[in-house]
Short mmCIF file of C-alpha atoms in Angstrom, two decimals:
data_model
loop_
_atom_site.label_atom_id
_atom_site.label_comp_id
_atom_site.label_asym_id
_atom_site.label_seq_id
_atom_site.Cartn_x
_atom_site.Cartn_y
_atom_site.Cartn_z
CA MET A 1 0.14 -0.15 0.37
CA THR A 2 1.01 3.43 -0.63
CA GLU A 3 2.45 5.87 1.62
CA LEU A 4 2.42 8.85 -0.77
CA THR A 5 0.27 11.62 0.95
CA PRO A 6 -2.69 13.28 -0.82
CA ARG A 7 -1.26 16.01 -1.98
CA GLN A 8 2.30 13.95 -3.15
CA ILE A 9 -0.70 11.68 -5.36
CA VAL A 10 -2.00 14.86 -6.89
CA ALA A 11 1.48 16.05 -7.85
CA GLU A 12 2.46 12.69 -9.76
CA LEU A 13 -0.70 12.81 -11.67
CA ASP A 14 -0.09 16.35 -12.34
CA LYS A 15 2.81 14.88 -14.61
CA TYR A 16 0.58 13.14 -16.76
CA ILE A 17 -2.73 14.89 -16.59
CA VAL A 18 -3.76 19.11 -17.27
CA GLY A 19 -5.90 20.81 -14.74
CA GLN A 20 -9.14 18.96 -13.25
CA ALA A 21 -7.45 19.25 -9.26
CA GLU A 22 -10.81 18.48 -7.51
CA ALA A 23 -10.74 15.17 -9.61
CA LYS A 24 -7.30 14.71 -8.84
CA LYS A 25 -8.00 15.70 -5.07
CA SER A 26 -10.86 13.30 -4.91
CA VAL A 27 -9.45 10.00 -5.74
CA ALA A 28 -5.91 11.15 -4.00
CA ILE A 29 -8.19 10.98 -0.69
CA ALA A 30 -9.93 7.95 -1.62
CA LEU A 31 -6.36 5.89 -1.89
CA ARG A 32 -5.54 7.51 0.88
CA ASN A 33 -8.08 6.42 2.81
CA ARG A 34 -7.55 3.29 1.89
CA TRP A 35 -3.89 3.18 3.39
CA ARG A 36 -5.65 4.64 6.78
CA ALA A 37 -7.64 1.48 6.94
CA ALA A 38 -4.65 -0.68 6.71
CA HIS A 39 -3.36 0.93 9.67
CA LEU A 40 -6.23 0.06 11.59
CA GLU A 41 -7.47 -2.86 13.85
CA GLU A 42 -8.78 -5.98 12.33
CA SER A 43 -12.41 -4.95 14.27
CA MET A 44 -12.45 -1.95 12.64
CA LYS A 45 -11.07 -2.21 9.48
CA GLU A 46 -13.72 -5.06 7.97
CA ASP A 47 -16.13 -2.09 8.44
CA ILE A 48 -14.77 0.51 6.68
CA ILE A 49 -14.97 0.32 3.02
CA PRO A 50 -14.18 2.46 0.19
CA LYS A 51 -16.11 5.87 -0.83
CA ASN A 52 -16.68 5.28 -4.99
CA ILE A 53 -16.42 7.81 -7.02
CA LEU A 54 -18.75 8.74 -9.81
CA MET A 55 -16.68 11.31 -12.48
CA ILE A 56 -19.43 13.58 -14.32
CA GLY A 57 -17.62 15.42 -17.70
CA SER A 58 -17.23 15.01 -21.45
CA THR A 59 -15.34 12.72 -23.32
CA GLY A 60 -11.52 13.63 -23.62
CA VAL A 61 -10.85 15.69 -20.32
CA GLY A 62 -8.65 13.15 -18.31
CA LYS A 63 -11.41 10.95 -16.56
CA THR A 64 -10.06 7.87 -17.80
CA GLU A 65 -6.50 8.94 -17.35
CA ILE A 66 -6.96 9.54 -13.97
CA ALA A 67 -8.00 6.33 -12.52
CA ARG A 68 -5.65 4.33 -14.97
CA ARG A 69 -2.04 7.00 -13.77
CA LEU A 70 -3.71 6.16 -10.34
CA ALA A 71 -3.39 2.42 -10.83
CA LYS A 72 0.07 2.59 -12.02
CA LEU A 73 1.26 5.13 -9.28
CA VAL A 74 0.38 2.13 -6.80
CA ASP A 75 0.99 -0.77 -8.81
CA ALA A 76 -2.87 -2.20 -7.85
CA PRO A 77 -4.78 -4.47 -10.59
CA PHE A 78 -6.93 -2.17 -12.65
CA VAL A 79 -9.99 -2.88 -15.36
CA LYS A 80 -11.61 -0.34 -17.36
CA VAL A 81 -14.85 -1.92 -18.36
CA GLU A 82 -17.84 0.01 -20.54
CA ALA A 83 -21.17 -0.41 -18.95
CA THR A 84 -22.98 -0.73 -22.21
CA LYS A 85 -21.35 -4.05 -23.08
CA PHE A 86 -23.08 -5.18 -19.97
CA THR A 87 -27.09 -6.57 -20.39
CA GLU A 88 -29.47 -7.69 -17.55
CA VAL A 89 -29.80 -11.28 -17.26
CA GLY A 90 -31.82 -13.03 -19.66
CA TYR A 91 -30.08 -11.12 -22.39
CA VAL A 92 -27.25 -12.06 -24.55
CA GLY A 93 -24.27 -9.74 -23.74
CA ARG A 94 -21.42 -9.64 -20.79
CA ASP A 95 -22.42 -10.64 -17.54
CA VAL A 96 -21.49 -8.40 -15.09
CA ASP A 97 -19.63 -10.92 -12.52
CA SER A 98 -17.03 -10.69 -15.64
CA ILE A 99 -15.92 -7.91 -13.76
CA VAL A 100 -14.28 -9.49 -11.33
CA ARG A 101 -12.55 -12.12 -13.16
CA ASP A 102 -11.04 -9.53 -15.20
CA LEU A 103 -10.00 -7.89 -12.07
CA ALA A 104 -9.12 -11.57 -10.64
CA HIS A 105 -7.01 -11.95 -14.07
CA GLU A 106 -5.34 -8.46 -13.98
CA ALA A 107 -3.96 -9.32 -10.42
CA VAL A 108 -2.42 -12.32 -11.51
CA ARG A 109 -0.80 -10.90 -14.34
CA ASN A 110 0.93 -8.26 -12.56
CA VAL A 111 1.99 -10.77 -9.29
CA ARG A 112 3.19 -13.34 -12.12
CA LYS A 113 5.38 -10.33 -13.99
CA ARG A 114 6.95 -9.30 -10.48
CA ARG A 115 7.72 -12.71 -9.53
CA LEU A 116 9.62 -13.65 -13.04
CA GLU A 117 11.67 -10.45 -12.88
CA GLU A 118 13.17 -11.80 -9.39
CA VAL A 119 13.89 -14.82 -10.85
CA GLU A 120 15.18 -13.67 -14.11
CA GLU A 121 18.93 -14.01 -13.58
CA LYS A 122 18.71 -17.54 -12.47
CA ALA A 123 16.27 -18.60 -14.80
CA LYS A 124 18.92 -16.94 -17.19
CA GLU A 125 21.90 -19.12 -15.65
CA LEU A 126 19.52 -22.20 -15.99
CA ALA A 127 19.20 -21.48 -19.76
CA GLU A 128 22.33 -20.90 -19.98
CA GLU A 129 23.29 -24.31 -19.21
CA ARG A 130 20.72 -25.55 -21.19
CA ILE A 131 21.80 -24.46 -24.11
CA ILE A 132 25.86 -25.92 -23.21
CA ASP A 133 24.19 -29.45 -22.45
CA ALA A 134 22.44 -29.08 -25.66
CA LEU A 135 25.82 -28.05 -27.69
CA VAL A 136 28.30 -30.40 -25.91
CA PRO A 137 25.91 -33.46 -24.91
CA GLU A 138 27.26 -36.06 -22.14
CA SER A 139 28.68 -39.11 -23.78
CA LYS A 140 26.55 -41.62 -23.76
CA ALA A 141 27.25 -44.60 -21.05
CA ASP A 142 28.91 -47.63 -22.17
CA ASP A 143 27.34 -51.24 -22.79
CA THR A 144 28.80 -52.03 -19.54
CA ALA A 145 27.27 -49.19 -17.27
CA ALA A 146 23.77 -50.16 -18.84
CA ASN A 147 23.83 -53.55 -18.64
CA PRO A 148 23.64 -54.65 -14.62
CA PHE A 149 24.77 -58.42 -15.55
CA ALA A 150 27.89 -57.22 -17.20
CA LYS A 151 28.69 -55.33 -14.55
CA MET A 152 28.17 -58.10 -11.98
CA MET A 153 30.63 -60.02 -14.10
CA ASP A 154 33.02 -57.20 -14.11
CA ALA A 155 33.14 -57.10 -10.40
CA PHE A 156 34.13 -60.52 -9.88
CA ALA A 157 36.73 -60.23 -12.67
CA GLY A 158 38.04 -57.23 -10.19
CA GLY A 159 37.41 -55.10 -13.57
CA VAL A 160 35.88 -52.06 -11.80
CA ASP A 161 38.73 -50.49 -10.28
CA ASN A 162 40.70 -50.51 -13.62
CA ASP A 163 37.91 -48.85 -15.47
CA GLU A 164 38.57 -45.92 -12.82
CA GLU A 165 40.90 -44.14 -14.52
CA PRO A 166 40.12 -44.42 -18.40
CA LYS A 167 36.26 -42.98 -17.19
CA GLN A 168 38.38 -39.67 -15.71
CA GLU A 169 39.61 -38.93 -19.33
CA PRO A 170 35.69 -38.59 -20.48
CA GLU A 171 35.08 -36.08 -17.88
CA ARG A 172 37.57 -34.07 -18.10
CA LYS A 173 37.45 -33.58 -22.12
CA LEU A 174 33.64 -32.65 -21.12
CA SER A 175 34.46 -30.46 -19.00
CA ALA A 176 36.92 -28.34 -21.07
CA GLY A 177 34.13 -28.57 -23.44
CA ARG A 178 32.27 -26.90 -21.68
CA ALA A 179 34.24 -24.26 -20.66
CA PHE A 180 34.99 -23.60 -23.92
CA VAL A 181 31.55 -23.28 -25.28
CA LYS A 182 30.61 -21.16 -22.63
CA LYS A 183 32.87 -18.46 -23.57
CA ARG A 184 31.92 -18.37 -27.21
CA LEU A 185 28.57 -18.38 -25.33
CA GLU A 186 29.40 -15.13 -23.69
CA LYS A 187 30.78 -13.00 -26.31
CA GLY A 188 27.82 -13.86 -28.66
CA GLU A 189 29.57 -16.31 -31.07
CA LEU A 190 26.92 -18.80 -30.87
CA GLU A 191 23.89 -17.00 -31.32
CA ASP A 192 23.08 -18.44 -35.03
CA GLU A 193 24.07 -22.16 -34.38
CA LEU A 194 21.19 -24.32 -34.52
CA ILE A 195 20.55 -26.79 -31.51
CA GLU A 196 17.26 -29.32 -31.01
CA VAL A 197 15.08 -28.44 -28.33
CA LYS A 198 12.13 -30.08 -26.87
CA LEU A 199 8.70 -27.85 -26.90
CA GLU A 200 5.69 -28.66 -25.15
CA LYS A 201 2.65 -29.29 -27.24
CA GLN A 202 -0.64 -29.36 -25.69
CA GLU A 203 -3.44 -30.51 -28.39
CA MET A 204 -7.19 -30.12 -27.57
CA PRO A 205 -10.49 -28.59 -29.09
CA GLN A 206 -11.27 -25.11 -28.63
CA MET A 207 -14.09 -24.86 -26.22
CA MET A 208 -14.93 -21.50 -26.49
CA GLY A 209 -17.28 -20.89 -29.19
CA MET A 210 -19.67 -23.57 -27.63
CA PHE A 211 -19.82 -21.80 -24.67
CA ALA A 212 -21.55 -18.61 -25.52
CA GLY A 213 -25.11 -16.95 -24.24
CA PRO A 214 -25.88 -15.56 -21.07
CA ASN A 215 -24.57 -16.44 -17.75
CA LEU A 216 -22.05 -18.34 -20.06
CA ASP A 217 -19.61 -15.28 -20.05
CA GLY A 218 -15.96 -17.23 -19.12
CA MET A 219 -17.22 -20.39 -18.84
CA GLY A 220 -15.57 -21.66 -22.02
CA GLU A 221 -12.28 -20.52 -21.03
CA ASP A 222 -12.16 -22.03 -17.56
CA LEU A 223 -13.25 -25.07 -18.67
CA GLN A 224 -10.21 -24.85 -21.45
CA ASP A 225 -7.83 -24.61 -18.23
CA MET A 226 -9.07 -27.45 -16.40
CA LEU A 227 -9.08 -29.85 -19.70
CA GLY A 228 -5.34 -28.35 -20.40
CA LYS A 229 -4.58 -29.92 -17.05
CA LEU A 230 -6.00 -33.13 -17.82
CA VAL A 231 -4.86 -33.30 -21.23
CA PRO A 232 -0.95 -34.72 -21.47
CA LYS A 233 1.29 -33.00 -22.61
CA LYS A 234 3.25 -33.68 -25.83
CA LYS A 235 6.97 -33.04 -26.15
CA LYS A 236 7.99 -32.37 -30.18
CA ASN A 237 12.00 -31.13 -30.91
CA LYS A 238 12.38 -28.36 -33.63
CA LYS A 239 15.62 -27.03 -34.38
CA VAL A 240 15.85 -23.58 -33.41
CA THR A 241 19.23 -20.64 -32.93
CA VAL A 242 20.60 -20.25 -29.90
CA ALA A 243 19.31 -16.74 -29.85
CA GLN A 244 16.06 -18.49 -29.98
CA ALA A 245 16.23 -21.24 -27.45
CA ARG A 246 17.69 -18.85 -24.60
CA LYS A 247 14.53 -17.21 -24.83
CA ILE A 248 12.53 -20.67 -24.77
CA PHE A 249 14.79 -21.90 -21.87
CA ARG A 250 14.57 -18.48 -19.76
CA GLN A 251 10.74 -18.63 -19.82
CA GLU A 252 10.77 -22.18 -19.16
CA GLU A 253 13.43 -22.11 -16.42
CA ALA A 254 11.73 -19.18 -14.98
CA ASN A 255 8.07 -20.62 -15.03
CA LYS A 256 9.58 -23.53 -12.46
CA LEU A 257 10.93 -21.34 -10.01
CA ILE A 258 7.96 -19.44 -9.30
CA ASP A 259 5.54 -20.91 -7.04
CA MET A 260 2.20 -20.07 -8.70
CA ASP A 261 -0.25 -21.20 -5.85
CA ASN A 262 1.86 -18.65 -3.98
CA VAL A 263 1.24 -15.93 -6.17
CA ILE A 264 -2.35 -16.37 -6.86
CA GLU A 265 -2.91 -16.72 -3.25
CA VAL A 266 -0.99 -12.59 -3.02
CA ALA A 267 -2.65 -11.63 -6.41
CA ILE A 268 -6.51 -12.45 -4.88
CA LYS A 269 -5.39 -10.31 -1.75
CA GLN A 270 -4.40 -7.82 -3.95
CA ALA A 271 -7.29 -7.35 -6.14
CA GLU A 272 -9.68 -7.50 -2.87
CA GLN A 273 -7.68 -5.16 -0.79
CA SER A 274 -6.17 -2.87 -3.69
CA GLY A 275 -8.40 -3.39 -6.69
CA ILE A 276 -9.60 -0.44 -8.83
CA VAL A 277 -12.33 -0.93 -10.90
CA PHE A 278 -13.45 1.83 -13.67
CA ILE A 279 -17.15 1.36 -14.84
CA ASP A 280 -17.06 3.89 -18.20
CA GLU A 281 -20.15 5.08 -20.09
CA ILE A 282 -22.36 4.92 -16.85
CA ASP A 283 -24.89 7.48 -17.98
CA LYS A 284 -25.58 5.38 -21.35
CA VAL A 285 -27.40 2.73 -18.83
CA ALA A 286 -29.11 5.49 -16.71
CA ALA A 287 -32.88 5.25 -17.50
CA LYS A 288 -34.64 8.71 -17.67
CA SER A 289 -37.97 8.41 -15.77
CA GLY A 290 -41.37 7.59 -17.40
CA THR A 291 -39.65 5.44 -20.43
CA GLY A 292 -39.62 1.79 -20.80
CA GLY A 293 -38.73 -0.48 -23.78
CA ALA A 294 -34.55 -0.26 -24.07
CA ASP A 295 -34.85 1.58 -20.57
CA VAL A 296 -36.08 -1.24 -18.67
CA SER A 297 -32.61 -3.43 -19.65
CA ARG A 298 -31.01 -0.82 -18.66
CA GLU A 299 -32.19 -0.57 -15.41
CA GLY A 300 -31.44 -3.95 -14.82
CA VAL A 301 -27.76 -3.60 -15.67
CA GLN A 302 -27.74 -1.17 -13.24
CA ARG A 303 -29.15 -4.24 -10.76
CA ASP A 304 -26.62 -6.60 -11.59
CA ILE A 305 -23.47 -4.06 -11.51
CA LEU A 306 -25.26 -3.16 -7.92
CA PRO A 307 -24.39 -6.18 -5.54
CA ILE A 308 -20.78 -5.96 -7.02
CA VAL A 309 -20.65 -2.56 -5.93
CA GLU A 310 -22.34 -2.96 -2.80
CA GLY A 311 -19.68 -6.05 -1.83
CA SER A 312 -20.23 -10.06 -2.81
CA THR A 313 -17.94 -13.07 -3.61
CA VAL A 314 -17.60 -13.48 -7.39
CA ALA A 315 -16.04 -17.26 -8.05
CA THR A 316 -13.55 -16.76 -10.24
CA LYS A 317 -11.07 -19.76 -12.30
CA TYR A 318 -8.55 -18.78 -8.90
CA GLY A 319 -10.93 -19.04 -6.17
CA PRO A 320 -13.47 -16.73 -5.01
CA VAL A 321 -12.97 -12.85 -4.50
CA LYS A 322 -14.54 -10.33 -2.40
CA THR A 323 -15.44 -7.25 -3.80
CA ASP A 324 -16.44 -5.03 -0.07
CA HIS A 325 -12.80 -3.35 -0.45
CA VAL A 326 -12.41 -3.09 -4.29
CA LEU A 327 -12.84 1.10 -5.31
CA PHE A 328 -14.96 1.30 -7.92
CA ILE A 329 -14.89 4.85 -10.26
CA ALA A 330 -17.69 5.36 -12.53
CA ALA A 331 -17.40 7.98 -15.04
CA GLY A 332 -20.16 9.60 -17.58
CA ALA A 333 -20.91 12.69 -20.00
CA PHE A 334 -24.33 12.71 -18.79
CA HIS A 335 -25.11 14.96 -21.65
CA VAL A 336 -28.90 13.21 -22.34
CA SER A 337 -29.65 11.88 -19.18
CA LYS A 338 -28.01 13.07 -15.41
CA PRO A 339 -26.80 11.03 -12.53
CA SER A 340 -30.63 11.58 -10.87
CA ASP A 341 -31.71 9.01 -13.49
CA LEU A 342 -29.34 6.24 -11.84
CA ILE A 343 -31.83 3.95 -9.41
CA PRO A 344 -30.90 5.61 -6.01
CA GLU A 345 -29.33 2.07 -4.85
CA LEU A 346 -26.79 2.96 -7.02
CA GLN A 347 -26.65 6.17 -6.63
CA GLY A 348 -26.15 5.79 -2.77
CA ARG A 349 -22.91 3.75 -3.68
CA PHE A 350 -21.20 6.73 -5.43
CA PRO A 351 -21.25 8.96 -2.57
CA ILE A 352 -18.49 11.35 -4.07
CA ARG A 353 -19.37 13.17 -7.10
CA VAL A 354 -16.62 15.14 -9.06
CA GLU A 355 -17.74 17.36 -12.56
CA LEU A 356 -14.89 17.29 -14.93
CA ASP A 357 -14.14 20.78 -16.26
CA SER A 358 -14.15 21.39 -20.36
CA LEU A 359 -10.99 22.70 -21.74
CA LYS A 360 -10.43 25.32 -22.97
CA LYS A 361 -7.72 27.61 -24.71
CA ASP A 362 -5.22 27.51 -22.21
CA ASP A 363 -5.38 23.65 -20.90
CA PHE A 364 -4.78 23.00 -24.45
CA ILE A 365 -1.59 24.78 -24.69
CA ARG A 366 -0.53 22.95 -21.40
CA ILE A 367 -1.64 19.57 -22.73
CA LEU A 368 0.49 20.16 -25.63
CA THR A 369 3.92 21.28 -23.66
CA GLU A 370 3.75 20.17 -20.06
CA PRO A 371 2.90 16.44 -19.54
CA ARG A 372 6.36 14.34 -19.51
CA ASN A 373 4.85 13.10 -22.64
CA ALA A 374 3.46 15.69 -23.98
CA LEU A 375 1.91 15.46 -27.55
CA ILE A 376 4.20 17.70 -29.14
CA LYS A 377 7.26 16.13 -27.56
CA GLN A 378 5.97 12.54 -29.14
CA TYR A 379 5.96 14.01 -32.45
CA VAL A 380 9.32 15.47 -32.12
CA ALA A 381 10.82 12.10 -30.79
CA LEU A 382 8.89 10.69 -33.80
CA LEU A 383 10.19 12.81 -36.48
CA ALA A 384 13.59 12.41 -35.04
CA THR A 385 13.80 8.67 -36.16
CA GLU A 386 14.20 10.02 -39.59
CA GLY A 387 16.61 12.48 -38.90
CA VAL A 388 14.47 15.67 -39.41
CA THR A 389 14.39 18.30 -36.54
CA VAL A 390 11.38 19.78 -35.91
CA GLU A 391 10.54 23.18 -33.58
CA PHE A 392 6.85 24.45 -32.15
CA THR A 393 7.07 28.32 -31.93
CA ASP A 394 5.15 29.35 -28.85
CA ASP A 395 2.52 31.10 -31.21
CA ALA A 396 1.91 28.06 -33.05
CA VAL A 397 1.17 26.24 -30.04
CA GLU A 398 -0.67 29.03 -29.18
CA ARG A 399 -2.39 28.72 -32.58
CA LEU A 400 -2.97 25.13 -31.91
CA ALA A 401 -4.72 25.37 -28.59
CA ARG A 402 -7.35 28.16 -30.20
CA MET A 403 -8.27 25.97 -33.07
CA ALA A 404 -8.84 23.04 -30.52
CA GLU A 405 -11.31 25.23 -29.04
CA ASP A 406 -12.89 26.47 -31.64
CA VAL A 407 -13.40 23.26 -33.26
CA ASN A 408 -14.78 21.81 -30.03
CA THR A 409 -17.21 24.65 -29.66
CA HIS A 410 -18.75 24.51 -33.18
CA THR A 411 -18.87 21.03 -33.36
CA GLU A 412 -19.14 18.00 -31.28
CA ASN A 413 -16.61 18.62 -28.12
CA ILE A 414 -13.92 15.72 -27.68
CA GLY A 415 -11.86 16.98 -25.10
CA ALA A 416 -8.07 16.53 -25.52
CA ARG A 417 -8.51 14.21 -28.11
CA ARG A 418 -9.10 16.95 -30.87
CA LEU A 419 -5.49 17.97 -30.40
CA HIS A 420 -4.37 14.49 -31.64
CA THR A 421 -6.53 15.59 -35.16
CA LEU A 422 -5.36 18.42 -35.32
CA LEU A 423 -1.70 17.67 -34.95
CA GLU A 424 -1.93 14.54 -37.46
CA LYS A 425 -3.68 17.13 -40.08
CA LEU A 426 -1.00 19.23 -39.60
CA LEU A 427 1.99 17.10 -40.02
CA GLU A 428 0.45 14.67 -42.47
CA GLU A 429 2.64 16.01 -45.28
CA LEU A 430 6.10 16.54 -42.90
CA SER A 431 5.46 12.89 -42.06
CA PHE A 432 4.92 11.54 -45.70
CA ASP A 433 8.03 13.38 -47.21
CA ALA A 434 10.38 13.08 -44.03
CA PRO A 435 12.45 10.52 -45.19
CA ASP A 436 13.31 12.35 -48.69
CA LEU A 437 13.93 15.77 -47.21
CA ALA A 438 17.25 17.85 -48.16
CA ASP A 439 16.61 20.29 -45.42
CA LYS A 440 15.94 18.24 -42.02
CA ASN A 441 15.42 21.43 -39.77
CA ILE A 442 11.32 22.18 -39.87
CA VAL A 443 10.32 25.28 -37.87
CA ILE A 444 6.39 25.47 -37.13
CA ASN A 445 4.98 28.89 -36.67
CA ALA A 446 1.76 30.34 -36.70
CA GLY A 447 1.83 31.15 -40.14
CA TYR A 448 3.13 27.26 -40.96
CA VAL A 449 -0.18 26.21 -38.72
CA GLU A 450 -2.68 28.32 -40.40
CA SER A 451 -2.02 27.62 -44.02
CA LYS A 452 -2.50 23.59 -42.91
CA LEU A 453 -5.91 23.99 -41.34
CA LYS A 454 -7.27 27.54 -41.87
CA ASP A 455 -9.60 26.30 -44.59
CA ILE A 456 -10.51 22.82 -42.70
CA THR A 457 -11.36 24.51 -39.54
CA VAL A 458 -13.14 27.74 -41.27
CA ASP A 459 -15.21 25.73 -42.45
CA SER A 460 -17.76 23.63 -40.26
CA ASP A 461 -19.11 20.97 -42.46
CA LEU A 462 -15.13 20.34 -43.26
CA SER A 463 -14.31 20.34 -39.68
CA ARG A 464 -17.21 17.54 -38.70
CA PHE A 465 -15.53 15.04 -41.64
CA ILE A 466 -12.09 15.60 -41.12
CA LEU A 467 -11.69 17.16 -37.42
#
């Protein structure tokens, strides 16, 4: 559990996300409260549940990015789901329990990845030994050693002791050969040599298509995993280069070194205590009062989501997962519906509501230049791989920001994503001609921006279809 203070958490989020101070403050407090709860007595800890958050704001203002960066900051299991992909039980669509199954799978993947990193050096050493074994195979035992009756006869004849000296000679040669090959491997002289390796080959019918329908989401995968443990694994010989064999051996040895039972145990605990679920497009399943038809199914989705948010136990292929202490962050634009259109029980499970601000010109300027991997920095780095040096002047950045604000105002407001479309159009010709340019130093100023984008931004019809 992170020991970052709320102020430090906000400072970390500021490195990647511009503005939205209120939303950052809310998620920082929620995260810190988890740390506080972890330091309480067990009798009280169980009664303190996370305060789930409802984010309200247009697309492209940073809702998803705040949740994703928060999860990365504390290395917590994180899943993002679309509320519109779920349907009420009895309709065709994903089962809401798959949210928890996905969270458990993500937690196991994260813990396994960390364990693999811990044993990486040991796995590398074992992989090198296996490569040497393949390149310098041990000499086969002679017939006397293989035949117990011949061995007994030699013992009666007193020939065992006489064979000790001859046996030591092949062992010395083998040791010298292995040392020689090891030095060549370290120098990288044998990377393209072919060696024969044994690969596990498991043949079994694909079960996924047999289990499609309501309440069967994930059953095909679980059954296939179960059958995979029962079906014997066949091995096939394949010739690969030393470089390819090293990757295969390293992966196999690393898998042998980690205890998957312990990985699953730790992962389930992390999913239950630190998991974060981001439910996007929650406004699309909010039924307006006084309507029927499809809205009935939307309300059914809310009622199916409710038990998971309230706290329940969901069976996964890794074991049961309790959702009592999972942090849920829901988000939606709420242009047509409003938060009060959600069923009252679900509203009560999201006590913290944050409204994110629409982005203005000054926000766009900061988005283009300030974050660690700002958009302009990305495009400059991409073109630098072609030997092209691109420089954006301040007036060019200001003009781009103003255009983004104007187009969002007069057409659909897609927030910061508008900058992606503008920059792609602005640099389209430059990106195409970059490998063939004679002059590799390009300065992009306000005039350059105007010449490339003015006609499109002025014509509202063109803006709708191009930007």
